[in-house]
């Protein structure tokens, strides 16, 4: 599953030759990290992380989380748990023990699947618009007015993003933003 296929990218840019396929694929590949920085993992992937347990809940870093694969204490003195003993809130990444107990015993190694399973049409559209914007920075007027005139001028960049991501992309991704991290 990709955020954007080569065929979708070429359709968005009105390209009907294979001349730029290699370069265009580089742009497509680069979109994933940028989009996922805002919305979290889209493409499903296995994540392994070590989290210190001291309370009745733990919070996974990569959300949304699809499923838990395993949880093991780093030190053998900790409790052992089965994923069947746990409840995962996939949207927030919060994990609770079903028996109401605490995650004690120090560090735990968590293996889980993070992602969305499918690419929402809005995320795909945001990816297309971002590709169009980035492609235009490379080819500009030489490729004609891809996207139409000054449509991609940015007068007031969003703090932290500069001019790399147009506001329209950020607005499309807003409903899918990951919750802020909790320290």
CSV table of C-alpha atoms in Angstrom, one decimal:
chain,number,residue,atom,x,y,z
A,1,UNK,CA,0.0,0.0,0.0
A,2,UNK,CA,1.4,3.4,-1.0
A,3,UNK,CA,0.1,6.8,-0.2
A,4,UNK,CA,0.4,7.6,-3.9
A,5,UNK,CA,1.1,5.3,-6.9
A,6,UNK,CA,3.2,6.3,-9.9
A,7,UNK,CA,0.1,6.3,-12.1
A,8,UNK,CA,-1.8,8.6,-9.7
A,9,UNK,CA,1.2,11.0,-9.5
A,10,UNK,CA,1.5,11.1,-13.3
A,11,UNK,CA,-2.2,11.7,-13.6
A,12,UNK,CA,-2.1,14.6,-11.1
A,13,UNK,CA,0.8,16.2,-13.0
A,14,UNK,CA,-0.6,15.5,-16.5
A,15,UNK,CA,2.5,13.5,-17.4
A,16,UNK,CA,2.0,10.8,-20.0
A,17,UNK,CA,5.6,9.8,-20.8
A,18,UNK,CA,8.1,7.7,-18.8
A,19,UNK,CA,10.8,10.3,-19.1
A,20,UNK,CA,10.6,11.4,-15.5
A,21,UNK,CA,9.4,8.1,-13.8
A,22,UNK,CA,12.6,7.6,-11.8
A,23,UNK,CA,12.7,11.2,-10.5
A,24,UNK,CA,9.0,11.2,-9.9
A,25,UNK,CA,9.2,8.0,-7.9
A,26,UNK,CA,11.8,9.7,-5.6
A,27,UNK,CA,9.3,12.4,-4.9
A,28,UNK,CA,6.5,9.9,-4.2
A,29,UNK,CA,8.8,8.0,-1.8
A,30,UNK,CA,9.6,11.2,0.0
A,31,UNK,CA,6.0,12.1,0.6
A,32,UNK,CA,5.4,9.2,3.0
A,33,UNK,CA,7.6,10.6,5.8
A,34,UNK,CA,6.2,14.1,5.4
A,35,UNK,CA,2.6,13.1,5.5
A,36,UNK,CA,3.1,10.5,8.3
A,37,UNK,CA,4.9,13.1,10.4
A,38,UNK,CA,1.5,14.8,10.6
A,39,UNK,CA,-1.0,11.9,10.6
A,40,UNK,CA,1.1,9.1,12.0
A,41,UNK,CA,1.7,5.8,10.1
A,42,UNK,CA,-0.6,5.3,7.2
A,43,UNK,CA,1.1,2.2,5.7
A,44,UNK,CA,0.9,-0.7,8.2
A,45,UNK,CA,4.3,-1.6,9.7
A,46,UNK,CA,5.6,-3.5,12.6
A,47,UNK,CA,7.0,-1.3,15.4
A,48,UNK,CA,9.2,-2.4,18.3
A,49,UNK,CA,9.8,0.0,21.2
A,50,UNK,CA,10.8,-0.2,24.9
A,51,UNK,CA,8.5,1.6,27.4
A,52,UNK,CA,8.9,2.0,31.1
A,53,UNK,CA,5.9,0.8,33.0
A,54,UNK,CA,4.8,2.5,36.2
A,55,UNK,CA,1.1,3.0,36.0
A,56,UNK,CA,-2.1,1.3,34.9
A,57,UNK,CA,-1.7,2.6,31.3
A,58,UNK,CA,1.0,2.8,28.8
A,59,UNK,CA,1.1,4.9,25.6
A,60,UNK,CA,2.6,3.6,22.4
A,61,UNK,CA,4.5,6.2,20.4
A,62,UNK,CA,3.3,5.2,16.9
A,63,UNK,CA,-0.4,5.8,16.4
A,64,UNK,CA,-2.8,4.8,15.1
A,65,UNK,CA,-2.0,1.3,16.3
A,66,UNK,CA,-3.7,-1.6,14.6
A,67,UNK,CA,-2.9,-4.5,16.9
A,68,UNK,CA,-0.5,-5.7,19.6
A,69,UNK,CA,1.8,-8.6,18.7
A,70,UNK,CA,3.8,-9.2,21.9
A,71,UNK,CA,4.8,-7.6,25.2
A,72,UNK,CA,7.7,-8.9,27.2
A,73,UNK,CA,9.5,-7.5,30.3
A,74,UNK,CA,13.1,-6.5,29.5
A,75,UNK,CA,14.2,-8.0,32.9
A,76,UNK,CA,12.9,-11.4,33.8
A,77,UNK,CA,11.8,-10.1,37.2
A,78,UNK,CA,8.8,-8.4,35.7
A,79,UNK,CA,5.3,-9.8,35.2
A,80,UNK,CA,4.6,-11.7,32.0
A,81,UNK,CA,1.6,-10.7,30.0
A,82,UNK,CA,-0.3,-11.9,27.0
A,83,UNK,CA,-1.7,-9.5,24.5
A,84,UNK,CA,-5.1,-11.2,25.3
A,85,UNK,CA,-4.7,-9.6,28.8
A,86,UNK,CA,-4.6,-6.1,27.3
A,87,UNK,CA,-6.9,-3.5,25.8
A,88,UNK,CA,-5.5,-1.3,23.0
A,89,UNK,CA,-7.1,2.0,22.1
A,90,UNK,CA,-5.7,2.2,18.6
A,91,UNK,CA,-6.5,5.8,18.0
A,92,UNK,CA,-4.5,7.1,21.0
A,93,UNK,CA,-2.1,4.2,21.5
A,94,UNK,CA,-3.1,3.8,25.1
A,95,UNK,CA,-2.8,0.2,26.5
A,96,UNK,CA,-4.6,-1.0,29.7
A,97,UNK,CA,-4.5,-4.3,31.5
A,98,UNK,CA,-7.9,-5.9,31.5
A,99,UNK,CA,-7.4,-7.0,35.1
A,100,UNK,CA,-6.9,-3.4,36.2
A,101,UNK,CA,-3.3,-4.1,37.3
A,102,UNK,CA,-0.2,-1.9,36.7
A,103,UNK,CA,2.6,-2.3,34.3
A,104,UNK,CA,5.4,-2.7,36.9
A,105,UNK,CA,8.8,-4.2,36.8
A,106,UNK,CA,10.6,-1.6,34.8
A,107,UNK,CA,11.0,-1.7,31.0
A,108,UNK,CA,8.8,-3.6,28.6
A,109,UNK,CA,9.4,-4.4,25.0
A,110,UNK,CA,6.3,-3.8,22.9
A,111,UNK,CA,5.9,-5.2,19.3
A,112,UNK,CA,2.8,-4.0,17.5
A,113,UNK,CA,1.4,-3.0,14.1
A,114,UNK,CA,0.9,0.7,13.5
A,115,UNK,CA,-0.9,2.2,10.5
A,116,UNK,CA,-4.3,2.8,9.0
A,117,UNK,CA,-4.8,-0.3,6.9
A,118,UNK,CA,-6.0,1.8,3.9
A,119,UNK,CA,-5.2,5.2,2.6
A,120,UNK,CA,-8.1,7.5,3.2
A,121,UNK,CA,-9.1,9.4,0.0
A,122,UNK,CA,-8.4,12.7,1.8
A,123,UNK,CA,-4.8,11.6,2.7
A,124,UNK,CA,-4.3,10.5,-0.9
A,125,UNK,CA,-5.6,13.9,-2.2
A,126,UNK,CA,-3.3,15.7,0.2
A,127,UNK,CA,-0.4,13.6,-1.1
A,128,UNK,CA,-1.2,14.5,-4.6
A,129,UNK,CA,-1.4,18.2,-3.9
A,130,UNK,CA,1.9,18.0,-2.0
A,131,UNK,CA,3.5,16.2,-4.9
A,132,UNK,CA,2.2,18.8,-7.3
A,133,UNK,CA,3.6,21.6,-5.1
A,134,UNK,CA,7.1,20.0,-4.7
A,135,UNK,CA,7.2,19.1,-8.4
A,136,UNK,CA,6.5,22.6,-9.3
A,137,UNK,CA,9.4,23.8,-7.2
A,138,UNK,CA,11.6,21.7,-9.5
A,139,UNK,CA,10.1,22.6,-12.8
A,140,UNK,CA,8.0,25.7,-12.3
A,141,UNK,CA,7.0,27.5,-15.4
A,142,UNK,CA,9.0,25.1,-17.6
A,143,UNK,CA,6.1,22.6,-17.1
A,144,UNK,CA,3.4,25.2,-17.6
A,145,UNK,CA,1.0,26.2,-14.8
A,146,UNK,CA,0.6,22.9,-13.1
A,147,UNK,CA,-2.2,23.4,-10.7
A,148,UNK,CA,-3.1,26.9,-12.0
A,149,UNK,CA,-1.3,30.2,-11.7
A,150,UNK,CA,-0.2,31.3,-8.3
A,151,UNK,CA,-2.2,28.6,-6.6
A,152,UNK,CA,0.9,27.4,-4.7
A,153,UNK,CA,2.3,30.7,-3.5
A,154,UNK,CA,2.5,30.8,0.3
A,155,UNK,CA,2.5,34.2,1.9
A,156,UNK,CA,2.4,33.1,5.5
A,157,UNK,CA,4.0,29.7,6.1
A,158,UNK,CA,2.7,27.6,9.0
A,159,UNK,CA,5.1,27.7,11.9
A,160,UNK,CA,7.5,24.8,11.7
A,161,UNK,CA,6.8,23.9,8.1
A,162,UNK,CA,8.2,26.8,6.1
A,163,UNK,CA,7.1,26.7,2.5
A,164,UNK,CA,7.4,22.9,2.0
A,165,UNK,CA,3.8,22.1,2.8
A,166,UNK,CA,1.0,24.3,1.5
A,167,UNK,CA,-1.7,25.2,3.9
A,168,UNK,CA,-4.3,23.4,1.8
A,169,UNK,CA,-2.4,20.1,2.5
A,170,UNK,CA,-2.3,20.8,6.2
A,171,UNK,CA,-6.0,21.6,6.2
A,172,UNK,CA,-6.9,18.3,4.4
A,173,UNK,CA,-4.8,16.3,6.9
A,174,UNK,CA,-6.3,18.1,10.0
A,175,UNK,CA,-9.0,15.4,10.7
A,176,UNK,CA,-6.3,12.7,10.7
A,177,UNK,CA,-3.6,14.4,12.9
A,178,UNK,CA,-2.2,12.3,15.6
A,179,UNK,CA,-2.9,13.5,19.1
A,180,UNK,CA,-0.1,15.5,20.8
A,181,UNK,CA,2.5,13.4,22.6
A,182,UNK,CA,2.1,13.1,26.4
A,183,UNK,CA,5.3,13.4,28.5
